[in-house]
PDB file of C-alpha atoms in Angstrom:
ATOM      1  CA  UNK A  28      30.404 -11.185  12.877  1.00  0.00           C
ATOM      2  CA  UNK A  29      28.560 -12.121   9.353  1.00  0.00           C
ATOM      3  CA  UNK A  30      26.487  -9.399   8.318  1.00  0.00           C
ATOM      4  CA  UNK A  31      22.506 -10.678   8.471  1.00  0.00           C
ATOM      5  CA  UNK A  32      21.026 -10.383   4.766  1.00  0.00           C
ATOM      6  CA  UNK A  33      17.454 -10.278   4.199  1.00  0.00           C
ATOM      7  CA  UNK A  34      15.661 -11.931   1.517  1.00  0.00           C
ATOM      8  CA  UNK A  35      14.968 -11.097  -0.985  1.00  0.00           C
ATOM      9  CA  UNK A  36      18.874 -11.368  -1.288  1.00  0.00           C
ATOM     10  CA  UNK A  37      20.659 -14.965  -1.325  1.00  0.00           C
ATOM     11  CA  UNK A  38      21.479 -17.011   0.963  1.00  0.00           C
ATOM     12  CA  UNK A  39      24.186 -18.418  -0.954  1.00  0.00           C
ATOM     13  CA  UNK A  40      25.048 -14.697  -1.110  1.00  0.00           C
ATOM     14  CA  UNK A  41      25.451 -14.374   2.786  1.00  0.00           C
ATOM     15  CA  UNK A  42      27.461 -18.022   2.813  1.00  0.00           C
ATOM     16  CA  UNK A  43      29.682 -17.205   0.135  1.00  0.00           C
ATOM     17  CA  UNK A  44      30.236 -13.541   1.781  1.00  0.00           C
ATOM     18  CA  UNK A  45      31.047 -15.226   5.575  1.00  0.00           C
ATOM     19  CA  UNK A  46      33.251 -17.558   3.610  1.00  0.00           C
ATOM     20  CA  UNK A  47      35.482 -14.543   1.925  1.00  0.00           C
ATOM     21  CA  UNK A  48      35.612 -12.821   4.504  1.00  0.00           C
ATOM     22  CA  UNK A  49      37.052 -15.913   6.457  1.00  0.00           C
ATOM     23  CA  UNK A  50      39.784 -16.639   3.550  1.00  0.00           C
ATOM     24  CA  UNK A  51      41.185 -13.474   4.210  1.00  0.00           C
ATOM     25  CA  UNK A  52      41.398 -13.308   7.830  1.00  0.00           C
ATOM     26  CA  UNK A  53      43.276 -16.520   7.528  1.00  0.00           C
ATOM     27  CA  UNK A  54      45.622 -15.358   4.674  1.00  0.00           C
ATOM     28  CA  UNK A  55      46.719 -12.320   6.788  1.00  0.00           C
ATOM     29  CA  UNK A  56      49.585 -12.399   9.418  1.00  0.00           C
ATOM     30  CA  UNK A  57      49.556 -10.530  12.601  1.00  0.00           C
ATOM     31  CA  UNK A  58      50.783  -7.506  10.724  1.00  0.00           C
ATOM     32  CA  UNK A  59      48.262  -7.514   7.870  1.00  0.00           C
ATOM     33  CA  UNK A  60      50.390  -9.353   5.045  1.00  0.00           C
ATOM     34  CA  UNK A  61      49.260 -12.063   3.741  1.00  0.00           C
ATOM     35  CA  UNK A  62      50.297 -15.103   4.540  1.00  0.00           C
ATOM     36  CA  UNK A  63      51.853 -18.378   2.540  1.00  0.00           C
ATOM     37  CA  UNK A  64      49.172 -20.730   3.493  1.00  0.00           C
ATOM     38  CA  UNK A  65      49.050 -23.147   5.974  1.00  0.00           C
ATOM     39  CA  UNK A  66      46.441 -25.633   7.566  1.00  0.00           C
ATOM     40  CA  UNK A  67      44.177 -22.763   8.943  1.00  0.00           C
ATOM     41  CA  UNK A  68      44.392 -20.753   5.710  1.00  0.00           C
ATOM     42  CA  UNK A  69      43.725 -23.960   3.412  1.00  0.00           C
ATOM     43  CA  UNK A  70      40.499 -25.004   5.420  1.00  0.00           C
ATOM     44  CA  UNK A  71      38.737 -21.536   5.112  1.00  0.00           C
ATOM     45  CA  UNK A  72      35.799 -22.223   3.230  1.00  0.00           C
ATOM     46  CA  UNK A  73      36.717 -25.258   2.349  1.00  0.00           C
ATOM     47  CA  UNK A  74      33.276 -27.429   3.833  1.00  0.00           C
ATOM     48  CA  UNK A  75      31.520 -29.547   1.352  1.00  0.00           C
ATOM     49  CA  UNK A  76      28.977 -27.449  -0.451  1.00  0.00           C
ATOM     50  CA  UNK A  77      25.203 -27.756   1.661  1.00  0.00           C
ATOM     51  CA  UNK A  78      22.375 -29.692  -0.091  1.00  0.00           C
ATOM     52  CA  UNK A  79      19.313 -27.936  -1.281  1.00  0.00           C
ATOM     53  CA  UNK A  80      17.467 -29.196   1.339  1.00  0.00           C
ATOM     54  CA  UNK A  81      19.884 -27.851   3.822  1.00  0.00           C
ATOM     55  CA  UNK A  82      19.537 -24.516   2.098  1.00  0.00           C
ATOM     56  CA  UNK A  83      15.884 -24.479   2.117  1.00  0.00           C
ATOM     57  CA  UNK A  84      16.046 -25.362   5.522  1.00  0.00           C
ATOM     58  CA  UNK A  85      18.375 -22.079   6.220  1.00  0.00           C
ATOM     59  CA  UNK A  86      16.140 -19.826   4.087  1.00  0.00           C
ATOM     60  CA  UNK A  87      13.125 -20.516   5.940  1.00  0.00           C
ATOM     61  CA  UNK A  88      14.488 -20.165   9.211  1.00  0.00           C
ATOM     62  CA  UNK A  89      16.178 -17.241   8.945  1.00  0.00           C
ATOM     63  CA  UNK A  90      12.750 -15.546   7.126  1.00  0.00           C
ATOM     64  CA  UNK A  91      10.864 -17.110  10.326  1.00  0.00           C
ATOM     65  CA  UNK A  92      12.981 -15.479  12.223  1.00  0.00           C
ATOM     66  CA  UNK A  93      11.598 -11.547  11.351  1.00  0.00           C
ATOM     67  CA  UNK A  94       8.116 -12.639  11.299  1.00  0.00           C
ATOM     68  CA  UNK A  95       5.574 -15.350  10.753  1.00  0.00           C
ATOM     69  CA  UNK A  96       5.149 -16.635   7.072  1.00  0.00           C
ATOM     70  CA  UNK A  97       2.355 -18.820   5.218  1.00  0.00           C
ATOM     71  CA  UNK A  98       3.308 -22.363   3.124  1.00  0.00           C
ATOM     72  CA  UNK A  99       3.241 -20.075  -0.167  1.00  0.00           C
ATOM     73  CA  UNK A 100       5.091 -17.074   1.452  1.00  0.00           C
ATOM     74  CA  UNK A 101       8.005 -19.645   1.990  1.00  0.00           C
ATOM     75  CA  UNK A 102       7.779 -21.443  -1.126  1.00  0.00           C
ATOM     76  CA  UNK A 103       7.867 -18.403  -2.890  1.00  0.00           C
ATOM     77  CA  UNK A 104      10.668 -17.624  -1.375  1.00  0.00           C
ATOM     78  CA  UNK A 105      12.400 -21.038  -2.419  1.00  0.00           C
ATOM     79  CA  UNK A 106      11.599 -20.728  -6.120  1.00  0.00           C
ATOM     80  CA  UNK A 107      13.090 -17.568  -6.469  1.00  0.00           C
ATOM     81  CA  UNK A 108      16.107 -18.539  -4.610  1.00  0.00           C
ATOM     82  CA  UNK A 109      16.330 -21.726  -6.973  1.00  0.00           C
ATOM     83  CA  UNK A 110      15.640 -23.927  -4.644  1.00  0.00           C
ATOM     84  CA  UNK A 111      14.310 -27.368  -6.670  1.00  0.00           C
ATOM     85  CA  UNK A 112      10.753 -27.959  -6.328  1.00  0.00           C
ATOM     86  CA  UNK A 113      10.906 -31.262  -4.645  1.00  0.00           C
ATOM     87  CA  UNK A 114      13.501 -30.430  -1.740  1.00  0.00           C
ATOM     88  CA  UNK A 115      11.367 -27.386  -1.132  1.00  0.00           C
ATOM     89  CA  UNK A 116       7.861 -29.239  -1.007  1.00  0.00           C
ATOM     90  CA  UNK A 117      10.034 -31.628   1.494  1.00  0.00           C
ATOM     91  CA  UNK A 118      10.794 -29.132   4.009  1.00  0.00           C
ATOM     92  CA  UNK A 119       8.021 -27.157   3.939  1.00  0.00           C
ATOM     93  CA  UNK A 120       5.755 -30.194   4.669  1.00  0.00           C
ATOM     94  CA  UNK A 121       8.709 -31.021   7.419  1.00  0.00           C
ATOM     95  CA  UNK A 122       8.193 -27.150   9.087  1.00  0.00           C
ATOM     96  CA  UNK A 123       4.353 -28.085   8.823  1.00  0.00           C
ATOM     97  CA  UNK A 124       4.676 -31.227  10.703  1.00  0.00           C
ATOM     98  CA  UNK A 125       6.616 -29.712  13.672  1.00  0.00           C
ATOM     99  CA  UNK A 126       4.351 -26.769  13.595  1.00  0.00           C
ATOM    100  CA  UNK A 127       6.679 -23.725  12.185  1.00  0.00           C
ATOM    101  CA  UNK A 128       4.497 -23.094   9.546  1.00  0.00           C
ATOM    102  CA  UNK A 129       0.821 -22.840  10.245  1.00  0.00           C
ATOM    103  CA  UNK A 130      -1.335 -21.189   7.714  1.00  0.00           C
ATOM    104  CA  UNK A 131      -4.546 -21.127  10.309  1.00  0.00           C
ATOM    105  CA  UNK A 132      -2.686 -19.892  13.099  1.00  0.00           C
ATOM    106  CA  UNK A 133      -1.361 -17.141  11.003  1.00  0.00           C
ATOM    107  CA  UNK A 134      -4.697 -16.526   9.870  1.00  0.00           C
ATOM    108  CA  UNK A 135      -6.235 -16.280  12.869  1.00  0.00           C
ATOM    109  CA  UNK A 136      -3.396 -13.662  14.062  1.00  0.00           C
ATOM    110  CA  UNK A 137      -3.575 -11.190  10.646  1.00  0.00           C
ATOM    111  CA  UNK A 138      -7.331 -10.747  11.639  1.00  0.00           C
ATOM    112  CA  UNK A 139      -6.717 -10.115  15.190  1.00  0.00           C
ATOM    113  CA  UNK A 140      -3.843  -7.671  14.343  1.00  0.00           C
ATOM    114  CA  UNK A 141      -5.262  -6.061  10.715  1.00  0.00           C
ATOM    115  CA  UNK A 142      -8.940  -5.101  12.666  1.00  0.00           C
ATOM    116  CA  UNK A 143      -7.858  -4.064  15.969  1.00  0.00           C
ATOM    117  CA  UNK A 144      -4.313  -2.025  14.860  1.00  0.00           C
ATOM    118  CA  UNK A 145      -5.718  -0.639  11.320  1.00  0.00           C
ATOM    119  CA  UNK A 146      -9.579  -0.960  11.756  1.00  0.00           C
ATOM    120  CA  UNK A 147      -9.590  -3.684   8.532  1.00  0.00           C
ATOM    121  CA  UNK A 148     -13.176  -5.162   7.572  1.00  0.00           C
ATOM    122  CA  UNK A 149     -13.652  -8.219   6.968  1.00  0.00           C
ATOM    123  CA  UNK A 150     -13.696  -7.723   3.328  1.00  0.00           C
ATOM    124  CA  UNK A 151     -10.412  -6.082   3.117  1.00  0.00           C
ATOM    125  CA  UNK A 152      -9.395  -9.145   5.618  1.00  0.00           C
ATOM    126  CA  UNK A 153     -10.028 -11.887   3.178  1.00  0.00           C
ATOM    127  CA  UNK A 154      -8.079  -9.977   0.463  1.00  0.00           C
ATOM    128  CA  UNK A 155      -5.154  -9.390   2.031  1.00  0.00           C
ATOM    129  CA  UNK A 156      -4.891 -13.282   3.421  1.00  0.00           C
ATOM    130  CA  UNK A 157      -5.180 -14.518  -0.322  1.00  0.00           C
ATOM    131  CA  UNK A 158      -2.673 -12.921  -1.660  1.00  0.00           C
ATOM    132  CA  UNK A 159      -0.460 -14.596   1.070  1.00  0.00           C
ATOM    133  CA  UNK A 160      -1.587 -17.642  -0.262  1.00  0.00           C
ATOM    134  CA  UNK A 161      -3.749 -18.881   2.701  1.00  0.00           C
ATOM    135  CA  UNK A 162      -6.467 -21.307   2.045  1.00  0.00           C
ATOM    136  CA  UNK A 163     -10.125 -20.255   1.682  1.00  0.00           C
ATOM    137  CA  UNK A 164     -11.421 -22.342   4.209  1.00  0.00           C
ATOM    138  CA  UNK A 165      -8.921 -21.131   6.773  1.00  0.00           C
ATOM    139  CA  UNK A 166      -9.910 -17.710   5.702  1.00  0.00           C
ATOM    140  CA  UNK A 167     -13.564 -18.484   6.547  1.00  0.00           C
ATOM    141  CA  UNK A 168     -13.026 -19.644   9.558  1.00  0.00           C
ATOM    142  CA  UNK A 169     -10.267 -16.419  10.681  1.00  0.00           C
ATOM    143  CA  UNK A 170     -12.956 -14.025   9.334  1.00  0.00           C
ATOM    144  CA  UNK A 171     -15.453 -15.861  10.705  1.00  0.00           C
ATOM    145  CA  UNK A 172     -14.689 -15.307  14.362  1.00  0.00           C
ATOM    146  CA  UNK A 173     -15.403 -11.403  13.574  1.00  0.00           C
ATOM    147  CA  UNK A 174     -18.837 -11.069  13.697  1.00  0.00           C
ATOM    148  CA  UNK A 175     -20.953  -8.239  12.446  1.00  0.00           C
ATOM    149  CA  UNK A 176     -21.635  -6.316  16.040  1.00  0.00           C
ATOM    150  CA  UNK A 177     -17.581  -6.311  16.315  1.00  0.00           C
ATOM    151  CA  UNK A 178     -17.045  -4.822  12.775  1.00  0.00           C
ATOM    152  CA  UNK A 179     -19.481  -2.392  13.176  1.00  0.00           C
ATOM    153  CA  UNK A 180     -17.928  -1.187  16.580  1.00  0.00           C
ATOM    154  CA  UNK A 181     -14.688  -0.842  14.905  1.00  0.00           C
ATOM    155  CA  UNK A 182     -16.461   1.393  11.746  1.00  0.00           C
ATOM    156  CA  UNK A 183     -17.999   3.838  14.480  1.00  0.00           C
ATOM    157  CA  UNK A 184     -14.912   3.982  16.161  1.00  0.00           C
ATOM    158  CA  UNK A 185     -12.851   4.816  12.920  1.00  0.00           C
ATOM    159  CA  UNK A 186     -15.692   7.594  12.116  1.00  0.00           C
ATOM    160  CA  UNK A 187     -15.312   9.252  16.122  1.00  0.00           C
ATOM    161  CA  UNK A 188     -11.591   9.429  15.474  1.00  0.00           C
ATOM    162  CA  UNK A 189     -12.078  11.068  11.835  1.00  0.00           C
ATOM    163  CA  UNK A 190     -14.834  13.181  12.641  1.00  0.00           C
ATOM    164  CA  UNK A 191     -13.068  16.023  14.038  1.00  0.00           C
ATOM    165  CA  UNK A 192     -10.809  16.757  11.268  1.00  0.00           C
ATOM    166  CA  UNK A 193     -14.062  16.888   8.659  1.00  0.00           C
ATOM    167  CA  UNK A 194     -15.583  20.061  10.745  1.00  0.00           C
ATOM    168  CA  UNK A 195     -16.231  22.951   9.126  1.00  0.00           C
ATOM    169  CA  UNK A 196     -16.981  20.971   5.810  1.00  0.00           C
ATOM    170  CA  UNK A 197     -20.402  20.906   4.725  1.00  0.00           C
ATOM    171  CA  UNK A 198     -22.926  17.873   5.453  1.00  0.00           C
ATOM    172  CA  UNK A 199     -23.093  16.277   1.968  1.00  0.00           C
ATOM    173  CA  UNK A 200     -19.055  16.057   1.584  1.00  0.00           C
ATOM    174  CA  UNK A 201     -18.427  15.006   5.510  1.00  0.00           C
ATOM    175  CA  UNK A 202     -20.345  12.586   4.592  1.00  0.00           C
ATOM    176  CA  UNK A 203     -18.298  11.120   1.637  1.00  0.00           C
ATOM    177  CA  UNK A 204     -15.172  11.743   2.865  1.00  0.00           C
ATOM    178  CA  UNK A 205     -16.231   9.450   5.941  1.00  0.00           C
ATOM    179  CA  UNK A 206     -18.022   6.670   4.431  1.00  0.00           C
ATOM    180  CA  UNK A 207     -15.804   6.450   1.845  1.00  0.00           C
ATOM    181  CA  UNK A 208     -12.585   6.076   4.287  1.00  0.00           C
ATOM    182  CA  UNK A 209     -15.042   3.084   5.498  1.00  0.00           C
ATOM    183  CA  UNK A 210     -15.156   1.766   2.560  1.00  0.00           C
ATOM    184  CA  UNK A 211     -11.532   1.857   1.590  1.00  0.00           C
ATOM    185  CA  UNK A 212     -10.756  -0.635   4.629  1.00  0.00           C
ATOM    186  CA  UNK A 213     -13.604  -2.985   3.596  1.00  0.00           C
ATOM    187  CA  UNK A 214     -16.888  -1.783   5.246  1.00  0.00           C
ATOM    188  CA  UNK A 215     -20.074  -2.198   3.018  1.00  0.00           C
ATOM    189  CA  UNK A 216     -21.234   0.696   1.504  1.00  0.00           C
ATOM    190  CA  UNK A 217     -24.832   0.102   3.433  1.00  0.00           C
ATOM    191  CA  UNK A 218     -23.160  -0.334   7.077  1.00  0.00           C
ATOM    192  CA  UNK A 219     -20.611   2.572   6.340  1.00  0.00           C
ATOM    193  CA  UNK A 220     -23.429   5.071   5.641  1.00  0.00           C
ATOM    194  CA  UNK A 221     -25.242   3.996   8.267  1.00  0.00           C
ATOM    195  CA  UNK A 222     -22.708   4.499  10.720  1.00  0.00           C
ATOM    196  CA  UNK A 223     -21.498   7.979   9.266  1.00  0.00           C
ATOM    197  CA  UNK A 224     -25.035   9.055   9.512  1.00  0.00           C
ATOM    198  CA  UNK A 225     -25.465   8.623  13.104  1.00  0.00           C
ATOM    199  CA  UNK A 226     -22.412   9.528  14.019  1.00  0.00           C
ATOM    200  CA  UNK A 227     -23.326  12.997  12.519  1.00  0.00           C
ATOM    201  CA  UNK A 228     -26.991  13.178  14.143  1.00  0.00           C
ATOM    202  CA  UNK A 229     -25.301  13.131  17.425  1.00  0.00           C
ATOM    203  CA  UNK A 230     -23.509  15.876  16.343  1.00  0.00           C
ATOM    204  CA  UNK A 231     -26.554  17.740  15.767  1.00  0.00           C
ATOM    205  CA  UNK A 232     -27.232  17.132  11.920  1.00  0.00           C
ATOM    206  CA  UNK A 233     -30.473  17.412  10.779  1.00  0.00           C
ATOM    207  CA  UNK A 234     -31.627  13.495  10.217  1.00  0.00           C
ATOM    208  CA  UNK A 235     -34.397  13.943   7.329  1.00  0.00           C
ATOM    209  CA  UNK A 236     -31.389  15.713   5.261  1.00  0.00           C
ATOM    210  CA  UNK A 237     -28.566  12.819   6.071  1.00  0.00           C
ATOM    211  CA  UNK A 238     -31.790  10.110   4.414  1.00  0.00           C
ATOM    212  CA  UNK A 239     -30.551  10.414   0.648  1.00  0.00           C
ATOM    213  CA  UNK A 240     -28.113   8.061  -0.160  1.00  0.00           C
ATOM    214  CA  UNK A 241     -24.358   9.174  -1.242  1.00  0.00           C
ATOM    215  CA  UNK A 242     -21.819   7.198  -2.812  1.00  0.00           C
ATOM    216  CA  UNK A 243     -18.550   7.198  -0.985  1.00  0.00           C
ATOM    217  CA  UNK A 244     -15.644   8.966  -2.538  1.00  0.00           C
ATOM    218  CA  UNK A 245     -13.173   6.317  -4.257  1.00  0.00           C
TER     219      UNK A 245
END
């Protein structure tokens, strides 16, 4: 069985290693020796070398496979594997057409999966979906579908989970330490203070001393 390689290694590295490894099976007799030849031995790897179309084709597939991708992900993916620029524009517009790659369905998944599993804002949301290349107006409407009510339910739920560990600290650093893990996942600085505030009147914080305004820690 051909050994699966990932990218970022080659796929003519994973072709030319099945290949080898298929010369030498077929230059080996039942006792290990090699062999004199023959018409088994002399067609090992012996196909007419694939088109870069065919290869881009392959690439994409197999990096489909582990997970979705965007258009740039994949083309990215082409130019480094020196693919040419116009049988990679033709395939990718191909896996467009028949729905493989879809930049707003991916989109719409990162925000789904980056709030709920890691508590993302929609700040830190947008950033992470341009620098896989998706377009802004995709990214408007993904984001867009989170309104504020949601993201501020996720913040208070991120500061319930945190707040036990920050007890025993004094008000003014609890304080920081919570709005500013907030604002490291994309929260405004406004609604994260806000949040971390109440969250520590319930606890029985005085609210007249929680009124001055802190800058998280970075």
């Amino acid at each position: 069985m051909t050994r699966r390689t990932e990218w970022p290694g080659s796929e003519d590295d994973t072709s030319s290693a099945a290949g080898d490894a298929e010369t030498r099976q077929g230059r080996r007799g039942r006792h290990g020796r090699e062999s004199s030849g023959g018409p088994d031995a002399s067609r090992a790897g012996s196909g007419p070398p694939r088109t870069p179309e065919e290869q881009a084709r392959a690439i994409c597939l197999r990096l489909l496979t582990g997970s979705p991708r965007t258009r740039k992900q994949l083309g990215d993916a082409l130019h480094q594997r020196g693919i040419p620029e116009e049988a990679a524009e033709e395939v990718l517009s191909r896996f467009e057409d028949v729905g493989l790659i879809d930049d707003a369905a991916f989109a719409d998944a990162w925000v789904e999966s980056r709030h709920h599993g890691r508590g993302l804002a929609r700040r830190a949301l947008v950033r992470e979906l341009r620098t896989k290349g998706v377009d802004s107006a995709l990214i408007d409407v993904a984001v867009g579908r989170l309104d504020s009510e949601q993201e501020e339910a996720t913040a208070r739920e991120l500061v319930d989970r945190k707040l036990r560990s920050t007890r025993g600290l004094d008000r003014d650093k609890r304080l920081r330490r919570l709005a500013g893990m907030l604002a490291r996942k994309g929260y405004p600085e406004g609604l994260a203070l806000r949040v971390v505030r109440q969250a520590l009147e319930e606890e029985g914080e005085d609210p007249a001393l929680l009124e001055e305004h802190y800058l998280p820690d970075t």
